[in-house]
Amino acid sequence: MFNLSRRAFALGASATALSACTPGGEENFVNVYSARHYDADRLLYNAFTEATGVEVRVLPANAEQLLERLRAEGDATEADLVVAADAGNLWRIKDAGLLQNVTTPALEAGVPARLRDPDGAFWGFTKRARVIIYRKDAVRPEEVATYDALATPRFRNQIVMRSSTNTYQLSTLASRIERLGAENARAWAAGVRANFVRDPQGSDTDQIKAVAAGEAQATICNHYYFFRLMQSQDPTDREVVEKVGMIFPDQAGAGTHVNISGAGVTAHAKRRDRAIQLMEYLISDEAQTLLTPLNVEYPIRPEIAPAPGLAELGAFKEEDIPLDALGRHQAEAARIFEEVGWR
Ligand code: FE
Protein backbone atom coordinates (compact mmCIF):
# COMPACT_ATOMS: atom_id res chain seq x y z
CA MET A 1 0.00 0.00 0.00
CA PHE A 2 2.61 2.57 1.05
CA ASN A 3 5.88 3.12 -0.66
CA LEU A 4 8.83 3.41 1.65
CA SER A 5 9.73 7.02 0.98
CA ARG A 6 6.17 8.11 1.72
CA ARG A 7 6.21 6.23 4.98
CA ALA A 8 9.56 7.70 5.98
CA PHE A 9 8.18 11.14 5.27
CA ALA A 10 5.10 10.47 7.34
CA LEU A 11 7.17 9.27 10.30
CA GLY A 12 9.44 12.30 10.07
CA ALA A 13 6.44 14.60 10.09
CA SER A 14 5.00 12.90 13.15
CA ALA A 15 8.18 13.28 15.14
CA THR A 16 7.67 17.03 14.87
CA ALA A 17 3.96 16.95 15.60
CA LEU A 18 4.33 14.65 18.61
CA SER A 19 7.57 16.00 20.00
CA ALA A 20 9.07 14.42 23.08
CA CYS A 21 9.52 17.56 25.16
CA THR A 22 7.81 20.87 25.63
CA PRO A 23 10.10 23.91 25.64
CA GLY A 24 9.99 24.16 29.44
CA GLY A 25 11.01 20.50 29.73
CA GLU A 26 7.84 19.79 31.69
CA GLU A 27 6.09 16.76 30.20
CA ASN A 28 2.52 17.78 30.67
CA PHE A 29 1.04 15.97 27.72
CA VAL A 30 0.22 12.52 26.49
CA ASN A 31 0.40 11.22 22.92
CA VAL A 32 -2.50 9.18 21.58
CA TYR A 33 -2.50 7.20 18.36
CA SER A 34 -6.18 6.98 17.53
CA ALA A 35 -8.08 4.98 14.97
CA ARG A 36 -11.34 6.50 16.18
CA HIS A 37 -12.34 9.56 14.20
CA TYR A 38 -15.31 10.84 16.09
CA ASP A 39 -15.86 14.48 17.09
CA ALA A 40 -16.94 13.14 20.46
CA ASP A 41 -13.40 11.97 21.22
CA ARG A 42 -11.95 15.45 20.71
CA LEU A 43 -14.48 16.90 23.15
CA LEU A 44 -13.55 14.20 25.61
CA TYR A 45 -9.81 14.86 25.34
CA ASN A 46 -10.46 18.58 25.85
CA ALA A 47 -12.46 17.78 28.98
CA PHE A 48 -9.57 15.62 30.22
CA THR A 49 -7.15 18.50 29.65
CA GLU A 50 -9.47 20.84 31.53
CA ALA A 51 -9.73 18.42 34.46
CA THR A 52 -6.05 17.49 34.70
CA GLY A 53 -3.98 20.11 32.85
CA VAL A 54 -2.56 17.32 30.70
CA GLU A 55 -2.64 18.09 27.00
CA VAL A 56 -3.79 15.28 24.71
CA ARG A 57 -1.93 15.16 21.40
CA VAL A 58 -3.70 12.95 18.89
CA LEU A 59 -2.29 11.33 15.82
CA PRO A 60 -5.18 10.00 13.75
CA ALA A 61 -4.82 7.06 11.36
CA ASN A 62 -6.64 3.84 10.62
CA ALA A 63 -5.91 0.78 12.76
CA GLU A 64 -3.70 -0.87 10.15
CA GLN A 65 -1.60 2.29 9.75
CA LEU A 66 -1.26 2.61 13.52
CA LEU A 67 -0.02 -0.94 13.78
CA GLU A 68 2.51 -0.45 10.98
CA ARG A 69 3.67 2.81 12.44
CA LEU A 70 4.14 1.44 15.96
CA ARG A 71 6.04 -1.50 14.50
CA ALA A 72 8.32 0.80 12.49
CA GLU A 73 8.95 3.15 15.42
CA GLY A 74 9.74 0.35 17.89
CA ASP A 75 11.06 1.56 21.24
CA ALA A 76 11.58 5.06 19.78
CA THR A 77 7.84 5.62 19.54
CA GLU A 78 6.35 8.75 21.09
CA ALA A 79 2.93 7.09 21.28
CA ASP A 80 1.72 6.48 24.83
CA LEU A 81 -1.83 5.29 24.32
CA VAL A 82 -3.52 3.54 21.40
CA VAL A 83 -7.24 4.05 20.94
CA ALA A 84 -9.19 1.95 18.45
CA ALA A 85 -12.61 0.59 17.69
CA ASP A 86 -13.12 -3.18 17.66
CA ALA A 87 -11.29 -5.67 19.86
CA GLY A 88 -10.02 -7.36 16.69
CA ASN A 89 -7.94 -4.29 15.86
CA LEU A 90 -6.61 -3.91 19.40
CA TRP A 91 -5.78 -7.61 19.55
CA ARG A 92 -3.62 -7.33 16.42
CA ILE A 93 -1.61 -4.53 18.03
CA LYS A 94 -1.26 -6.58 21.22
CA ASP A 95 -0.29 -9.67 19.22
CA ALA A 96 2.53 -7.69 17.58
CA GLY A 97 3.96 -7.00 21.06
CA LEU A 98 3.19 -3.30 20.85
CA LEU A 99 1.01 -2.97 23.97
CA GLN A 100 1.87 -3.51 27.63
CA ASN A 101 -0.29 -5.14 30.26
CA VAL A 102 -1.74 -2.67 32.72
CA THR A 103 -4.15 -3.00 35.58
CA THR A 104 -5.40 -0.53 38.16
CA PRO A 105 -8.18 -0.71 40.76
CA ALA A 106 -10.26 1.85 38.82
CA LEU A 107 -10.01 -0.09 35.56
CA GLU A 108 -10.74 -3.37 37.32
CA ALA A 109 -13.77 -1.90 39.04
CA GLY A 110 -15.12 -0.06 35.99
CA VAL A 111 -14.71 -2.41 33.05
CA PRO A 112 -16.56 -5.75 33.14
CA ALA A 113 -14.16 -8.69 32.73
CA ARG A 114 -15.76 -9.70 29.44
CA LEU A 115 -15.04 -6.26 27.91
CA ARG A 116 -11.29 -6.08 28.41
CA ASP A 117 -8.25 -8.03 27.37
CA PRO A 118 -7.65 -10.83 29.90
CA ASP A 119 -4.00 -9.71 30.29
CA GLY A 120 -4.85 -6.01 30.58
CA ALA A 121 -3.31 -5.06 27.21
CA PHE A 122 -6.46 -3.11 26.33
CA TRP A 123 -9.58 -1.96 28.11
CA GLY A 124 -12.99 -1.23 26.62
CA PHE A 125 -14.52 2.19 27.20
CA THR A 126 -17.65 1.90 25.03
CA LYS A 127 -19.74 -0.97 23.65
CA ARG A 128 -21.33 -1.42 20.25
CA ALA A 129 -23.85 -4.01 19.08
CA ARG A 130 -23.85 -5.68 15.65
CA VAL A 131 -27.51 -5.42 14.69
CA ILE A 132 -29.72 -6.42 11.75
CA ILE A 133 -31.34 -3.67 9.68
CA TYR A 134 -34.37 -4.65 7.58
CA ARG A 135 -36.78 -2.88 5.25
CA LYS A 136 -40.05 -2.48 7.03
CA ASP A 137 -42.30 -2.79 3.96
CA ALA A 138 -40.75 -6.12 2.91
CA VAL A 139 -39.70 -7.95 6.06
CA ARG A 140 -41.48 -8.82 9.30
CA PRO A 141 -39.22 -8.37 12.35
CA GLU A 142 -39.62 -12.01 13.35
CA GLU A 143 -38.09 -13.02 9.99
CA VAL A 144 -34.79 -11.38 11.01
CA ALA A 145 -34.68 -12.41 14.66
CA THR A 146 -31.39 -14.27 14.16
CA TYR A 147 -28.15 -13.90 12.22
CA ASP A 148 -28.94 -17.39 10.86
CA ALA A 149 -32.05 -16.06 9.11
CA LEU A 150 -29.90 -13.99 6.74
CA ALA A 151 -28.29 -17.21 5.46
CA THR A 152 -31.61 -18.88 4.52
CA PRO A 153 -33.20 -19.00 1.02
CA ARG A 154 -35.88 -16.59 2.28
CA PHE A 155 -33.36 -13.82 1.59
CA ARG A 156 -32.02 -14.97 -1.80
CA ASN A 157 -30.80 -11.85 -3.66
CA GLN A 158 -31.96 -9.68 -0.76
CA ILE A 159 -28.81 -9.14 1.32
CA VAL A 160 -26.17 -6.41 1.13
CA MET A 161 -23.02 -6.58 3.23
CA ARG A 162 -19.87 -4.66 3.88
CA SER A 163 -16.58 -6.20 2.75
CA SER A 164 -15.12 -9.03 4.81
CA THR A 165 -11.82 -7.13 5.02
CA ASN A 166 -13.48 -4.85 7.57
CA THR A 167 -12.67 -5.79 11.16
CA TYR A 168 -16.34 -5.55 12.22
CA GLN A 169 -17.12 -8.42 9.85
CA LEU A 170 -14.06 -10.42 10.90
CA SER A 171 -15.02 -10.07 14.57
CA THR A 172 -18.63 -11.04 13.86
CA LEU A 173 -17.52 -14.26 12.18
CA ALA A 174 -14.78 -14.87 14.78
CA SER A 175 -17.42 -14.78 17.52
CA ARG A 176 -19.37 -17.46 15.66
CA ILE A 177 -16.24 -19.60 15.30
CA GLU A 178 -15.73 -19.29 19.06
CA ARG A 179 -19.32 -20.29 19.91
CA LEU A 180 -20.19 -22.80 17.18
CA GLY A 181 -16.99 -23.83 15.45
CA ALA A 182 -15.44 -23.20 12.04
CA GLU A 183 -17.73 -25.52 10.10
CA ASN A 184 -20.83 -23.73 11.31
CA ALA A 185 -19.20 -20.36 10.58
CA ARG A 186 -18.32 -21.44 7.05
CA ALA A 187 -21.87 -22.66 6.37
CA TRP A 188 -23.31 -19.39 7.65
CA ALA A 189 -20.93 -17.21 5.64
CA ALA A 190 -21.61 -19.29 2.51
CA GLY A 191 -25.36 -18.99 3.06
CA VAL A 192 -25.23 -15.21 3.48
CA ARG A 193 -22.86 -14.94 0.51
CA ALA A 194 -25.35 -16.89 -1.63
CA ASN A 195 -27.99 -14.25 -0.79
CA PHE A 196 -25.94 -11.21 -1.87
CA VAL A 197 -27.63 -8.97 -4.39
CA ARG A 198 -24.33 -7.20 -5.12
CA ASP A 199 -20.65 -7.56 -4.32
CA PRO A 200 -19.69 -6.09 -0.93
CA GLN A 201 -19.04 -2.36 -1.14
CA GLY A 202 -19.19 0.71 1.06
CA SER A 203 -19.48 1.40 4.76
CA ASP A 204 -21.99 0.27 7.39
CA THR A 205 -24.02 3.40 6.64
CA ASP A 206 -24.01 2.60 2.91
CA GLN A 207 -25.57 -0.80 3.67
CA ILE A 208 -28.41 0.84 5.63
CA LYS A 209 -29.01 3.26 2.76
CA ALA A 210 -29.08 0.41 0.22
CA VAL A 211 -31.73 -1.39 2.28
CA ALA A 212 -33.81 1.79 2.63
CA ALA A 213 -33.51 2.44 -1.12
CA GLY A 214 -35.01 -0.97 -1.88
CA GLU A 215 -31.82 -2.52 -3.26
CA ALA A 216 -32.00 -5.24 -0.62
CA GLN A 217 -34.14 -6.29 2.33
CA ALA A 218 -31.59 -6.69 5.11
CA THR A 219 -28.02 -6.12 6.28
CA ILE A 220 -25.82 -6.18 9.37
CA CYS A 221 -24.23 -3.05 10.84
CA ASN A 222 -23.09 -1.49 14.09
CA HIS A 223 -26.06 -0.01 15.92
CA TYR A 224 -24.75 3.56 16.18
CA TYR A 225 -24.77 4.08 12.40
CA PHE A 226 -28.55 3.67 12.50
CA PHE A 227 -28.81 6.21 15.33
CA ARG A 228 -26.51 8.68 13.62
CA LEU A 229 -28.80 8.70 10.58
CA MET A 230 -31.75 9.14 12.92
CA GLN A 231 -30.13 12.14 14.61
CA SER A 232 -28.72 13.64 11.41
CA GLN A 233 -29.42 17.26 10.50
CA ASP A 234 -30.00 16.09 6.93
CA PRO A 235 -33.68 15.20 6.35
CA THR A 236 -32.77 12.60 3.69
CA ASP A 237 -30.87 10.66 6.39
CA ARG A 238 -33.93 10.66 8.61
CA GLU A 239 -36.05 9.45 5.68
CA VAL A 240 -33.66 6.48 5.38
CA VAL A 241 -34.28 5.57 8.99
CA GLU A 242 -38.05 5.74 8.59
CA LYS A 243 -37.95 2.96 5.99
CA VAL A 244 -35.93 0.50 8.05
CA GLY A 245 -36.15 -1.32 11.35
CA MET A 246 -33.37 -2.41 13.71
CA ILE A 247 -33.21 -5.77 15.49
CA PHE A 248 -30.89 -7.07 18.19
CA PRO A 249 -30.37 -10.59 16.80
CA ASP A 250 -30.32 -13.89 18.69
CA GLN A 251 -32.24 -12.65 21.73
CA ALA A 252 -33.70 -16.15 22.24
CA GLY A 253 -30.26 -17.69 21.68
CA ALA A 254 -26.68 -16.69 22.37
CA GLY A 255 -27.34 -12.93 22.28
CA THR A 256 -26.25 -10.13 19.97
CA HIS A 257 -22.58 -9.78 19.04
CA VAL A 258 -21.08 -6.95 21.09
CA ASN A 259 -17.74 -5.31 20.52
CA ILE A 260 -15.82 -2.48 22.18
CA SER A 261 -13.91 0.67 21.55
CA GLY A 262 -10.87 0.42 23.73
CA ALA A 263 -7.48 1.77 24.69
CA GLY A 264 -4.12 0.24 25.55
CA VAL A 265 -0.81 1.61 26.78
CA THR A 266 1.97 1.16 24.22
CA ALA A 267 4.82 -1.21 25.03
CA HIS A 268 7.34 1.65 24.96
CA ALA A 269 5.20 4.46 26.40
CA LYS A 270 7.36 7.38 27.57
CA ARG A 271 4.47 8.76 29.60
CA ARG A 272 2.96 5.60 31.01
CA ASP A 273 1.37 7.27 34.03
CA ARG A 274 -0.36 9.88 31.90
CA ALA A 275 -1.57 7.20 29.52
CA ILE A 276 -3.09 5.24 32.42
CA GLN A 277 -4.58 8.45 33.78
CA LEU A 278 -6.29 9.09 30.43
CA MET A 279 -7.46 5.48 30.19
CA GLU A 280 -9.00 5.76 33.67
CA TYR A 281 -10.60 9.05 32.66
CA LEU A 282 -12.26 7.36 29.67
CA ILE A 283 -14.27 5.17 32.04
CA SER A 284 -14.94 7.90 34.60
CA ASP A 285 -18.51 9.10 35.28
CA GLU A 286 -17.78 12.34 33.45
CA ALA A 287 -16.36 10.76 30.31
CA GLN A 288 -18.89 7.95 30.11
CA THR A 289 -21.76 10.39 30.50
CA LEU A 290 -20.24 12.78 27.97
CA LEU A 291 -19.12 10.26 25.39
CA THR A 292 -21.95 7.81 25.01
CA PRO A 293 -24.74 10.19 23.91
CA LEU A 294 -22.48 12.04 21.49
CA ASN A 295 -21.46 8.90 19.71
CA VAL A 296 -24.57 6.84 20.53
CA GLU A 297 -22.42 3.97 21.77
CA TYR A 298 -23.22 2.09 24.96
CA PRO A 299 -21.29 3.03 28.09
CA ILE A 300 -18.85 0.33 29.16
CA ARG A 301 -19.98 0.61 32.78
CA PRO A 302 -23.31 -1.12 33.33
CA GLU A 303 -24.43 1.42 35.96
CA ILE A 304 -24.17 4.39 33.56
CA ALA A 305 -27.40 5.10 31.66
CA PRO A 306 -27.13 4.93 27.87
CA ALA A 307 -28.18 7.84 25.64
CA PRO A 308 -31.96 8.46 25.68
CA GLY A 309 -32.55 6.89 22.22
CA LEU A 310 -30.76 3.72 23.31
CA ALA A 311 -32.28 3.66 26.77
CA GLU A 312 -35.74 3.60 25.13
CA LEU A 313 -34.90 0.27 23.49
CA GLY A 314 -34.20 -1.28 26.88
CA ALA A 315 -31.59 -3.85 27.75
CA PHE A 316 -30.79 -6.63 25.30
CA LYS A 317 -29.08 -9.98 25.63
CA GLU A 318 -25.40 -9.75 24.76
CA GLU A 319 -23.27 -12.55 23.43
CA ASP A 320 -20.98 -13.78 26.20
CA ILE A 321 -17.59 -14.84 24.85
CA PRO A 322 -14.06 -13.88 25.88
CA LEU A 323 -13.02 -10.77 23.96
CA ASP A 324 -9.67 -12.19 22.90
CA ALA A 325 -11.53 -14.88 20.92
CA LEU A 326 -12.20 -12.16 18.34
CA GLY A 327 -8.47 -11.87 17.82
CA ARG A 328 -7.61 -15.55 18.10
CA HIS A 329 -10.09 -16.51 15.37
CA GLN A 330 -9.48 -13.51 13.14
CA ALA A 331 -7.16 -15.25 10.65
CA GLU A 332 -9.52 -18.18 10.37
CA ALA A 333 -12.48 -15.85 9.83
CA ALA A 334 -10.59 -14.16 6.98
CA ARG A 335 -9.83 -17.57 5.47
CA ILE A 336 -13.48 -18.62 5.62
CA PHE A 337 -14.69 -15.39 4.02
CA GLU A 338 -12.15 -15.92 1.25
CA GLU A 339 -13.22 -19.53 0.74
CA VAL A 340 -16.90 -18.68 0.38
CA GLY A 341 -16.25 -15.71 -1.90
CA TRP A 342 -17.41 -12.98 0.52
CA ARG A 343 -14.88 -10.38 -0.53
FE1 FE B 1 -17.62 2.45 13.32
Coordinates of C-alpha atoms and ligand atoms in Angstrom, one line a residue:
M1 CA 0.0 0.0 0.0
F2 CA 2.6 2.6 1.1
N3 CA 5.9 3.1 -0.7
L4 CA 8.8 3.4 1.7
S5 CA 9.7 7.0 1.0
R6 CA 6.2 8.1 1.7
R7 CA 6.2 6.2 5.0
A8 CA 9.6 7.7 6.0
F9 CA 8.2 11.1 5.3
A10 CA 5.1 10.5 7.3
L11 CA 7.2 9.3 10.3
G12 CA 9.4 12.3 10.1
A13 CA 6.4 14.6 10.1
S14 CA 5.0 12.9 13.2
A15 CA 8.2 13.3 15.1
T16 CA 7.7 17.0 14.9
A17 CA 4.0 16.9 15.6
L18 CA 4.3 14.7 18.6
S19 CA 7.6 16.0 20.0
A20 CA 9.1 14.4 23.1
C21 CA 9.5 17.6 25.2
T22 CA 7.8 20.9 25.6
P23 CA 10.1 23.9 25.6
G24 CA 10.0 24.2 29.4
G25 CA 11.0 20.5 29.7
E26 CA 7.8 19.8 31.7
E27 CA 6.1 16.8 30.2
N28 CA 2.5 17.8 30.7
F29 CA 1.0 16.0 27.7
V30 CA 0.2 12.5 26.5
N31 CA 0.4 11.2 22.9
V32 CA -2.5 9.2 21.6
Y33 CA -2.5 7.2 18.4
S34 CA -6.2 7.0 17.5
A35 CA -8.1 5.0 15.0
R36 CA -11.3 6.5 16.2
H37 CA -12.3 9.6 14.2
Y38 CA -15.3 10.8 16.1
D39 CA -15.9 14.5 17.1
A40 CA -16.9 13.1 20.5
D41 CA -13.4 12.0 21.2
R42 CA -12.0 15.5 20.7
L43 CA -14.5 16.9 23.2
L44 CA -13.5 14.2 25.6
Y45 CA -9.8 14.9 25.3
N46 CA -10.5 18.6 25.9
A47 CA -12.5 17.8 29.0
F48 CA -9.6 15.6 30.2
T49 CA -7.2 18.5 29.7
E50 CA -9.5 20.8 31.5
A51 CA -9.7 18.4 34.5
T52 CA -6.1 17.5 34.7
G53 CA -4.0 20.1 32.8
V54 CA -2.6 17.3 30.7
E55 CA -2.6 18.1 27.0
V56 CA -3.8 15.3 24.7
R57 CA -1.9 15.2 21.4
V58 CA -3.7 13.0 18.9
L59 CA -2.3 11.3 15.8
P60 CA -5.2 10.0 13.7
A61 CA -4.8 7.1 11.4
N62 CA -6.6 3.8 10.6
A63 CA -5.9 0.8 12.8
E64 CA -3.7 -0.9 10.1
Q65 CA -1.6 2.3 9.7
L66 CA -1.3 2.6 13.5
L67 CA 0.0 -0.9 13.8
E68 CA 2.5 -0.5 11.0
R69 CA 3.7 2.8 12.4
L70 CA 4.1 1.4 16.0
R71 CA 6.0 -1.5 14.5
A72 CA 8.3 0.8 12.5
E73 CA 9.0 3.1 15.4
G74 CA 9.7 0.3 17.9
D75 CA 11.1 1.6 21.2
A76 CA 11.6 5.1 19.8
T77 CA 7.8 5.6 19.5
E78 CA 6.4 8.7 21.1
A79 CA 2.9 7.1 21.3
D80 CA 1.7 6.5 24.8
L81 CA -1.8 5.3 24.3
V82 CA -3.5 3.5 21.4
V83 CA -7.2 4.1 20.9
A84 CA -9.2 2.0 18.4
A85 CA -12.6 0.6 17.7
D86 CA -13.1 -3.2 17.7
A87 CA -11.3 -5.7 19.9
G88 CA -10.0 -7.4 16.7
N89 CA -7.9 -4.3 15.9
L90 CA -6.6 -3.9 19.4
W91 CA -5.8 -7.6 19.5
R92 CA -3.6 -7.3 16.4
I93 CA -1.6 -4.5 18.0
K94 CA -1.3 -6.6 21.2
D95 CA -0.3 -9.7 19.2
A96 CA 2.5 -7.7 17.6
G97 CA 4.0 -7.0 21.1
L98 CA 3.2 -3.3 20.8
L99 CA 1.0 -3.0 24.0
Q100 CA 1.9 -3.5 27.6
N101 CA -0.3 -5.1 30.3
V102 CA -1.7 -2.7 32.7
T103 CA -4.2 -3.0 35.6
T104 CA -5.4 -0.5 38.2
P105 CA -8.2 -0.7 40.8
A106 CA -10.3 1.9 38.8
L107 CA -10.0 -0.1 35.6
E108 CA -10.7 -3.4 37.3
A109 CA -13.8 -1.9 39.0
G110 CA -15.1 -0.1 36.0
V111 CA -14.7 -2.4 33.1
P112 CA -16.6 -5.8 33.1
A113 CA -14.2 -8.7 32.7
R114 CA -15.8 -9.7 29.4
L115 CA -15.0 -6.3 27.9
R116 CA -11.3 -6.1 28.4
D117 CA -8.2 -8.0 27.4
P118 CA -7.6 -10.8 29.9
D119 CA -4.0 -9.7 30.3
G120 CA -4.9 -6.0 30.6
A121 CA -3.3 -5.1 27.2
F122 CA -6.5 -3.1 26.3
W123 CA -9.6 -2.0 28.1
G124 CA -13.0 -1.2 26.6
F125 CA -14.5 2.2 27.2
T126 CA -17.6 1.9 25.0
K127 CA -19.7 -1.0 23.7
R128 CA -21.3 -1.4 20.3
A129 CA -23.9 -4.0 19.1
R130 CA -23.9 -5.7 15.6
V131 CA -27.5 -5.4 14.7
I132 CA -29.7 -6.4 11.7
I133 CA -31.3 -3.7 9.7
Y134 CA -34.4 -4.7 7.6
R135 CA -36.8 -2.9 5.2
K136 CA -40.1 -2.5 7.0
D137 CA -42.3 -2.8 4.0
A138 CA -40.7 -6.1 2.9
V139 CA -39.7 -8.0 6.1
R140 CA -41.5 -8.8 9.3
P141 CA -39.2 -8.4 12.3
E142 CA -39.6 -12.0 13.3
E143 CA -38.1 -13.0 10.0
V144 CA -34.8 -11.4 11.0
A145 CA -34.7 -12.4 14.7
T146 CA -31.4 -14.3 14.2
Y147 CA -28.1 -13.9 12.2
D148 CA -28.9 -17.4 10.9
A149 CA -32.0 -16.1 9.1
L150 CA -29.9 -14.0 6.7
A151 CA -28.3 -17.2 5.5
T152 CA -31.6 -18.9 4.5
P153 CA -33.2 -19.0 1.0
R154 CA -35.9 -16.6 2.3
F155 CA -33.4 -13.8 1.6
R156 CA -32.0 -15.0 -1.8
N157 CA -30.8 -11.9 -3.7
Q158 CA -32.0 -9.7 -0.8
I159 CA -28.8 -9.1 1.3
V160 CA -26.2 -6.4 1.1
M161 CA -23.0 -6.6 3.2
R162 CA -19.9 -4.7 3.9
S163 CA -16.6 -6.2 2.7
S164 CA -15.1 -9.0 4.8
T165 CA -11.8 -7.1 5.0
N166 CA -13.5 -4.9 7.6
T167 CA -12.7 -5.8 11.2
Y168 CA -16.3 -5.6 12.2
Q169 CA -17.1 -8.4 9.9
L170 CA -14.1 -10.4 10.9
S171 CA -15.0 -10.1 14.6
T172 CA -18.6 -11.0 13.9
L173 CA -17.5 -14.3 12.2
A174 CA -14.8 -14.9 14.8
S175 CA -17.4 -14.8 17.5
R176 CA -19.4 -17.5 15.7
I177 CA -16.2 -19.6 15.3
E178 CA -15.7 -19.3 19.1
R179 CA -19.3 -20.3 19.9
L180 CA -20.2 -22.8 17.2
G181 CA -17.0 -23.8 15.4
A182 CA -15.4 -23.2 12.0
E183 CA -17.7 -25.5 10.1
N184 CA -20.8 -23.7 11.3
A185 CA -19.2 -20.4 10.6
R186 CA -18.3 -21.4 7.1
A187 CA -21.9 -22.7 6.4
W188 CA -23.3 -19.4 7.7
A189 CA -20.9 -17.2 5.6
A190 CA -21.6 -19.3 2.5
G191 CA -25.4 -19.0 3.1
V192 CA -25.2 -15.2 3.5
R193 CA -22.9 -14.9 0.5
A194 CA -25.3 -16.9 -1.6
N195 CA -28.0 -14.2 -0.8
F196 CA -25.9 -11.2 -1.9
V197 CA -27.6 -9.0 -4.4
R198 CA -24.3 -7.2 -5.1
D199 CA -20.6 -7.6 -4.3
P200 CA -19.7 -6.1 -0.9
Q201 CA -19.0 -2.4 -1.1
G202 CA -19.2 0.7 1.1
S203 CA -19.5 1.4 4.8
D204 CA -22.0 0.3 7.4
T205 CA -24.0 3.4 6.6
D206 CA -24.0 2.6 2.9
Q207 CA -25.6 -0.8 3.7
I208 CA -28.4 0.8 5.6
K209 CA -29.0 3.3 2.8
A210 CA -29.1 0.4 0.2
V211 CA -31.7 -1.4 2.3
A212 CA -33.8 1.8 2.6
A213 CA -33.5 2.4 -1.1
G214 CA -35.0 -1.0 -1.9
E215 CA -31.8 -2.5 -3.3
A216 CA -32.0 -5.2 -0.6
Q217 CA -34.1 -6.3 2.3
A218 CA -31.6 -6.7 5.1
T219 CA -28.0 -6.1 6.3
I220 CA -25.8 -6.2 9.4
C221 CA -24.2 -3.1 10.8
N222 CA -23.1 -1.5 14.1
H223 CA -26.1 0.0 15.9
Y224 CA -24.8 3.6 16.2
Y225 CA -24.8 4.1 12.4
F226 CA -28.6 3.7 12.5
F227 CA -28.8 6.2 15.3
R228 CA -26.5 8.7 13.6
L229 CA -28.8 8.7 10.6
M230 CA -31.8 9.1 12.9
Q231 CA -30.1 12.1 14.6
S232 CA -28.7 13.6 11.4
Q233 CA -29.4 17.3 10.5
D234 CA -30.0 16.1 6.9
P235 CA -33.7 15.2 6.4
T236 CA -32.8 12.6 3.7
D237 CA -30.9 10.7 6.4
R238 CA -33.9 10.7 8.6
E239 CA -36.0 9.4 5.7
V240 CA -33.7 6.5 5.4
V241 CA -34.3 5.6 9.0
E242 CA -38.1 5.7 8.6
K243 CA -38.0 3.0 6.0
V244 CA -35.9 0.5 8.1
G245 CA -36.2 -1.3 11.4
M246 CA -33.4 -2.4 13.7
I247 CA -33.2 -5.8 15.5
F248 CA -30.9 -7.1 18.2
P249 CA -30.4 -10.6 16.8
D250 CA -30.3 -13.9 18.7
Q251 CA -32.2 -12.7 21.7
A252 CA -33.7 -16.1 22.2
G253 CA -30.3 -17.7 21.7
A254 CA -26.7 -16.7 22.4
G255 CA -27.3 -12.9 22.3
T256 CA -26.2 -10.1 20.0
H257 CA -22.6 -9.8 19.0
V258 CA -21.1 -7.0 21.1
N259 CA -17.7 -5.3 20.5
I260 CA -15.8 -2.5 22.2
S261 CA -13.9 0.7 21.6
G262 CA -10.9 0.4 23.7
A263 CA -7.5 1.8 24.7
G264 CA -4.1 0.2 25.6
V265 CA -0.8 1.6 26.8
T266 CA 2.0 1.2 24.2
A267 CA 4.8 -1.2 25.0
H268 CA 7.3 1.7 25.0
A269 CA 5.2 4.5 26.4
K270 CA 7.4 7.4 27.6
R271 CA 4.5 8.8 29.6
R272 CA 3.0 5.6 31.0
D273 CA 1.4 7.3 34.0
R274 CA -0.4 9.9 31.9
A275 CA -1.6 7.2 29.5
I276 CA -3.1 5.2 32.4
Q277 CA -4.6 8.5 33.8
L278 CA -6.3 9.1 30.4
M279 CA -7.5 5.5 30.2
E280 CA -9.0 5.8 33.7
Y281 CA -10.6 9.0 32.7
L282 CA -12.3 7.4 29.7
I283 CA -14.3 5.2 32.0
S284 CA -14.9 7.9 34.6
D285 CA -18.5 9.1 35.3
E286 CA -17.8 12.3 33.5
A287 CA -16.4 10.8 30.3
Q288 CA -18.9 8.0 30.1
T289 CA -21.8 10.4 30.5
L290 CA -20.2 12.8 28.0
L291 CA -19.1 10.3 25.4
T292 CA -22.0 7.8 25.0
P293 CA -24.7 10.2 23.9
L294 CA -22.5 12.0 21.5
N295 CA -21.5 8.9 19.7
V296 CA -24.6 6.8 20.5
E297 CA -22.4 4.0 21.8
Y298 CA -23.2 2.1 25.0
P299 CA -21.3 3.0 28.1
I300 CA -18.8 0.3 29.2
R301 CA -20.0 0.6 32.8
P302 CA -23.3 -1.1 33.3
E303 CA -24.4 1.4 36.0
I304 CA -24.2 4.4 33.6
A305 CA -27.4 5.1 31.7
P306 CA -27.1 4.9 27.9
A307 CA -28.2 7.8 25.6
P308 CA -32.0 8.5 25.7
G309 CA -32.5 6.9 22.2
L310 CA -30.8 3.7 23.3
A311 CA -32.3 3.7 26.8
E312 CA -35.7 3.6 25.1
L313 CA -34.9 0.3 23.5
G314 CA -34.2 -1.3 26.9
A315 CA -31.6 -3.9 27.7
F316 CA -30.8 -6.6 25.3
K317 CA -29.1 -10.0 25.6
E318 CA -25.4 -9.8 24.8
E319 CA -23.3 -12.5 23.4
D320 CA -21.0 -13.8 26.2
I321 CA -17.6 -14.8 24.8
P322 CA -14.1 -13.9 25.9
L323 CA -13.0 -10.8 24.0
D324 CA -9.7 -12.2 22.9
A325 CA -11.5 -14.9 20.9
L326 CA -12.2 -12.2 18.3
G327 CA -8.5 -11.9 17.8
R328 CA -7.6 -15.6 18.1
H329 CA -10.1 -16.5 15.4
Q330 CA -9.5 -13.5 13.1
A331 CA -7.2 -15.2 10.7
E332 CA -9.5 -18.2 10.4
A333 CA -12.5 -15.8 9.8
A334 CA -10.6 -14.2 7.0
R335 CA -9.8 -17.6 5.5
I336 CA -13.5 -18.6 5.6
F337 CA -14.7 -15.4 4.0
E338 CA -12.2 -15.9 1.3
E339 CA -13.2 -19.5 0.7
V340 CA -16.9 -18.7 0.4
G341 CA -16.2 -15.7 -1.9
W342 CA -17.4 -13.0 0.5
R343 CA -14.9 -10.4 -0.5
Ligands
FE1 FE -17.6 2.5 13.3

